[in-house]
Tab-separated table of N, CA and C in Angstrom:
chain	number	residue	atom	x	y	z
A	586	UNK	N	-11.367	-4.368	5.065
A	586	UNK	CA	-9.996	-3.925	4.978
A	586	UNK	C	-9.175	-4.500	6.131
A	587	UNK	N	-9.788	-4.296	7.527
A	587	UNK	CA	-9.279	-5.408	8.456
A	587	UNK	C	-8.645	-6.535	7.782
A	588	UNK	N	-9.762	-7.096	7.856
A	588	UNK	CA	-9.467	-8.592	7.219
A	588	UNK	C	-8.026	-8.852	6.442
A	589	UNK	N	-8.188	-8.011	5.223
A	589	UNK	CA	-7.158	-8.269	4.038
A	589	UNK	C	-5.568	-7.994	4.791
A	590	UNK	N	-5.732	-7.222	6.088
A	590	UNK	CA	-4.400	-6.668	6.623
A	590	UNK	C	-4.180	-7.800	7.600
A	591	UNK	N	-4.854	-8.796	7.953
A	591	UNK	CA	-4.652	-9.114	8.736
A	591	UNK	C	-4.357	-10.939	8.137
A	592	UNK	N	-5.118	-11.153	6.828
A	592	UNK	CA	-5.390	-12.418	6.031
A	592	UNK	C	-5.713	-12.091	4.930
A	593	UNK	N	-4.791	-11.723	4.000
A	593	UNK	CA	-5.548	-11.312	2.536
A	593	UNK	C	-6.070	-12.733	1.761
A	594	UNK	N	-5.334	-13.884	2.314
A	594	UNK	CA	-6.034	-14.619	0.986
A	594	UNK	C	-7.416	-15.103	1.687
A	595	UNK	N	-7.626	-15.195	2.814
A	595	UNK	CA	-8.736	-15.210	3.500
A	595	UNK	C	-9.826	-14.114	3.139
A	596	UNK	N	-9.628	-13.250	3.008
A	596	UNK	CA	-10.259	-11.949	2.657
A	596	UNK	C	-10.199	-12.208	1.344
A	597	UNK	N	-9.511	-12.226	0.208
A	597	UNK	CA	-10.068	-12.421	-1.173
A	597	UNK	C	-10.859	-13.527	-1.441
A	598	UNK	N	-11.174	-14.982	-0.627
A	598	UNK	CA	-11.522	-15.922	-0.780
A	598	UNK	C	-12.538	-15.780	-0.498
A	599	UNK	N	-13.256	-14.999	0.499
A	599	UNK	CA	-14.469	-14.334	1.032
A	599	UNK	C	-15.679	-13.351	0.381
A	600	UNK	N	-14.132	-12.573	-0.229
A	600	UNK	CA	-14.647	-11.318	-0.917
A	600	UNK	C	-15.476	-12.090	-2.552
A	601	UNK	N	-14.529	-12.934	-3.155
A	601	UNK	CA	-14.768	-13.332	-4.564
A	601	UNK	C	-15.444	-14.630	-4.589
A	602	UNK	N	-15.898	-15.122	-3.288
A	602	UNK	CA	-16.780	-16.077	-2.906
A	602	UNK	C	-16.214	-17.735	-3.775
A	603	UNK	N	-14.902	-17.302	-3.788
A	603	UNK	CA	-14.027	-18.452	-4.058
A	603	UNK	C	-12.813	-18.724	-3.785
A	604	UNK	N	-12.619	-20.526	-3.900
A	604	UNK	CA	-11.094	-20.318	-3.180
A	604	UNK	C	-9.798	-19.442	-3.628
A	605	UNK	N	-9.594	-18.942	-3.116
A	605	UNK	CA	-7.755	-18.728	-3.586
A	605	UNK	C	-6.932	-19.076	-2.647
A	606	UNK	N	-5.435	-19.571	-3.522
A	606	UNK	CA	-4.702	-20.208	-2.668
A	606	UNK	C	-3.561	-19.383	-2.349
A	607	UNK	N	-2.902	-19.317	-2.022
A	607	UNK	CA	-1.424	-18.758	-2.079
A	607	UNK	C	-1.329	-17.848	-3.290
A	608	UNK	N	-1.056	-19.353	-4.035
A	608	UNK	CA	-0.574	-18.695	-5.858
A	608	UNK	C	-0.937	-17.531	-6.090
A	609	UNK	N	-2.343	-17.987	-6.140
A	609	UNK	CA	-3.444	-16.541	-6.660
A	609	UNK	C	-3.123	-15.177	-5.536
A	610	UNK	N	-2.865	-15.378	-4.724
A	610	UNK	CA	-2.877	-14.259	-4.381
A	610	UNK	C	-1.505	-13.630	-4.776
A	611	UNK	N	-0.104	-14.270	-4.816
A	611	UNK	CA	0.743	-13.786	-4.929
A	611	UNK	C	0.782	-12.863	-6.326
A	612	UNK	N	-0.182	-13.787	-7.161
A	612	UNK	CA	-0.358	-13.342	-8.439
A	612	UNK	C	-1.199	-11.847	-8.643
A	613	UNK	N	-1.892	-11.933	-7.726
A	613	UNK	CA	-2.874	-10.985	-7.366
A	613	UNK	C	-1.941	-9.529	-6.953
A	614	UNK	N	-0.769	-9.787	-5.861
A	614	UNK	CA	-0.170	-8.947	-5.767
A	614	UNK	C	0.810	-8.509	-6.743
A	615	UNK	N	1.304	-9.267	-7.195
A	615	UNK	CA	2.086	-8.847	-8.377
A	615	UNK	C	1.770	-8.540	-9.741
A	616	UNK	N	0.403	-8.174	-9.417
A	616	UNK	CA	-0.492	-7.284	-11.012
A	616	UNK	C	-0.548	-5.923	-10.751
A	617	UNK	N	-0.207	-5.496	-8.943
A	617	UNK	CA	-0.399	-4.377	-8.273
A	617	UNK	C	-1.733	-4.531	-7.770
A	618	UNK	N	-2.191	-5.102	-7.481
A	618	UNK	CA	-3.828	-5.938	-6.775
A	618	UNK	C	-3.458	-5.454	-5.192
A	619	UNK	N	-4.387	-4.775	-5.061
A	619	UNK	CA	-4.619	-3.749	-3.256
A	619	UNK	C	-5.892	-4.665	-3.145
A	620	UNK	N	-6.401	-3.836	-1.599
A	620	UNK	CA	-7.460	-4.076	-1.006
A	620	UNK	C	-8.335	-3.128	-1.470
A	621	UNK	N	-8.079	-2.115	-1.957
A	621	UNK	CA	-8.642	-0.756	-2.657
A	621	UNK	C	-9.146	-1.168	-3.755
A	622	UNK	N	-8.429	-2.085	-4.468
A	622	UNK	CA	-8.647	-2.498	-6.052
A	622	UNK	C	-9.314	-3.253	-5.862
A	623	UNK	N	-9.791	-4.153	-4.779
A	623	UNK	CA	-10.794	-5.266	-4.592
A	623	UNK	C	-11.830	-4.515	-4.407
A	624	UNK	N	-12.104	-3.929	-4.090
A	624	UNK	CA	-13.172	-2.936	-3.545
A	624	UNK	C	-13.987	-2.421	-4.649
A	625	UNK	N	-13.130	-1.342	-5.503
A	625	UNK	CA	-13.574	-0.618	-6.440
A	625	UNK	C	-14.079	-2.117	-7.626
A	626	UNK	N	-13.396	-3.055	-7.744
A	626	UNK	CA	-13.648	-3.841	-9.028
A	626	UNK	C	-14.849	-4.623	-8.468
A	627	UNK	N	-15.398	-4.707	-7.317
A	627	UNK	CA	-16.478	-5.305	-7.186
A	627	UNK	C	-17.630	-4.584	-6.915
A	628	UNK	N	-17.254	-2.988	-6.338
A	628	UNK	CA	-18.519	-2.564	-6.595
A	628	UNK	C	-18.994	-2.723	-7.990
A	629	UNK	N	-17.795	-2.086	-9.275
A	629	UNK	CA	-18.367	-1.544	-10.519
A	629	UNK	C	-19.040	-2.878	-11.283
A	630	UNK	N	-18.161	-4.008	-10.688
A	630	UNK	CA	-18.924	-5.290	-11.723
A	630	UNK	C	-18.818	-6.477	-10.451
A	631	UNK	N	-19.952	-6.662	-9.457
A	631	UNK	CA	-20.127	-7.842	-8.244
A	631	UNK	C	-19.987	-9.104	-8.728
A	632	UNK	N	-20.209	-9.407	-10.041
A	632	UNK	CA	-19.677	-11.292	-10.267
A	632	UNK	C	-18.189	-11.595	-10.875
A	633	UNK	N	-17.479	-10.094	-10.910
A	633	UNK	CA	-16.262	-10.058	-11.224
A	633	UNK	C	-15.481	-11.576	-10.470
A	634	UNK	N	-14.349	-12.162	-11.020
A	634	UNK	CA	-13.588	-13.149	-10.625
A	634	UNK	C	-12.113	-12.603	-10.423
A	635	UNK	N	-11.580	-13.670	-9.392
A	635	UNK	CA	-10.050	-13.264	-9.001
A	635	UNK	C	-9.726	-13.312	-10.456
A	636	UNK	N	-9.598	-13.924	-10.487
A	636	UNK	CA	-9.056	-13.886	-12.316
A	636	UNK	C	-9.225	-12.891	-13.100
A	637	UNK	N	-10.454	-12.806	-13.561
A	637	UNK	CA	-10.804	-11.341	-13.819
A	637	UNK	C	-9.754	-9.896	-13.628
A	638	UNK	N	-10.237	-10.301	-11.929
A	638	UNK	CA	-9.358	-8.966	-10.879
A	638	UNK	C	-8.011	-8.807	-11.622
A	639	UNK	N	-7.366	-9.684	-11.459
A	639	UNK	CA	-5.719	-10.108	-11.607
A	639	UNK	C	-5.753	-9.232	-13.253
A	640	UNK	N	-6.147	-9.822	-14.023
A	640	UNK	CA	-6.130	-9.193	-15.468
A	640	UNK	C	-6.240	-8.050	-15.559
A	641	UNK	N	-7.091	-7.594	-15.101
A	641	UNK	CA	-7.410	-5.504	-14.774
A	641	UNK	C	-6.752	-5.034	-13.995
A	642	UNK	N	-5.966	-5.235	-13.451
A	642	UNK	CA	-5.082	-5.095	-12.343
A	642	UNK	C	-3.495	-4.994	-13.367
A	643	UNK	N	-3.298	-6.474	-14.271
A	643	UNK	CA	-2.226	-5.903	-14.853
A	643	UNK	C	-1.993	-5.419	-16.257
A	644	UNK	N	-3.760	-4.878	-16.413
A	644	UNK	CA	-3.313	-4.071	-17.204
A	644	UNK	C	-3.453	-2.535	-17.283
A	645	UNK	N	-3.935	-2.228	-16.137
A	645	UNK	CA	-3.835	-0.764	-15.435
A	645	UNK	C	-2.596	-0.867	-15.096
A	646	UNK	N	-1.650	-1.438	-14.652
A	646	UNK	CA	-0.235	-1.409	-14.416
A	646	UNK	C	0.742	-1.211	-15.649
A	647	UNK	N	0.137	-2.115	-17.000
A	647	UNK	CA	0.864	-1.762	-17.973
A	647	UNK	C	0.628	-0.546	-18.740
A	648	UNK	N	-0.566	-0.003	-18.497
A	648	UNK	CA	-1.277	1.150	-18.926
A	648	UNK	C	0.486	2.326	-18.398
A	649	UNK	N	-0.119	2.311	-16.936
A	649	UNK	CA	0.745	3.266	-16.666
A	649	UNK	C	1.796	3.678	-16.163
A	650	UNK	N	2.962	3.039	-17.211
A	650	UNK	CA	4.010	2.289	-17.767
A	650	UNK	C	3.805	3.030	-19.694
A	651	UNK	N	3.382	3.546	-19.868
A	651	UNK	CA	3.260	4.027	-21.006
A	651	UNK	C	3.111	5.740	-21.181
């Protein structure tokens, strides 16, 4: 959690054991993508992808929006 407060795309690049650049992360934030949500989506599924993340991310957002 350090990390992500201090370097999130450093910290997601770490966390998802791949690059992300900018983009992705901005994208990441604008699905509603926390450091919380990184957390929980990799305990429940560990080969999960940013990509992945990003998708579950906006659609728990569109969820609740309904």
């Amino acid at each position: 959690m350090k990390l992500y407060t201090v370097n999130p795309v450093n910290a997601l690049t770490l966390y998802f054991l791949e690059p992300v650049d900018i983009i992705a992360f901005w994208e990441w934030e604008t699905a509603g993508g926390t450091c919380e949500k990184v957390i929980q989506y990799k305990l429940e599924k560990p080969l999960m992808t940013l990509i992945q993340a990003i998708e579950r991310a906006e659609d728990e957002t569109s969820l609740s929006f309904l």
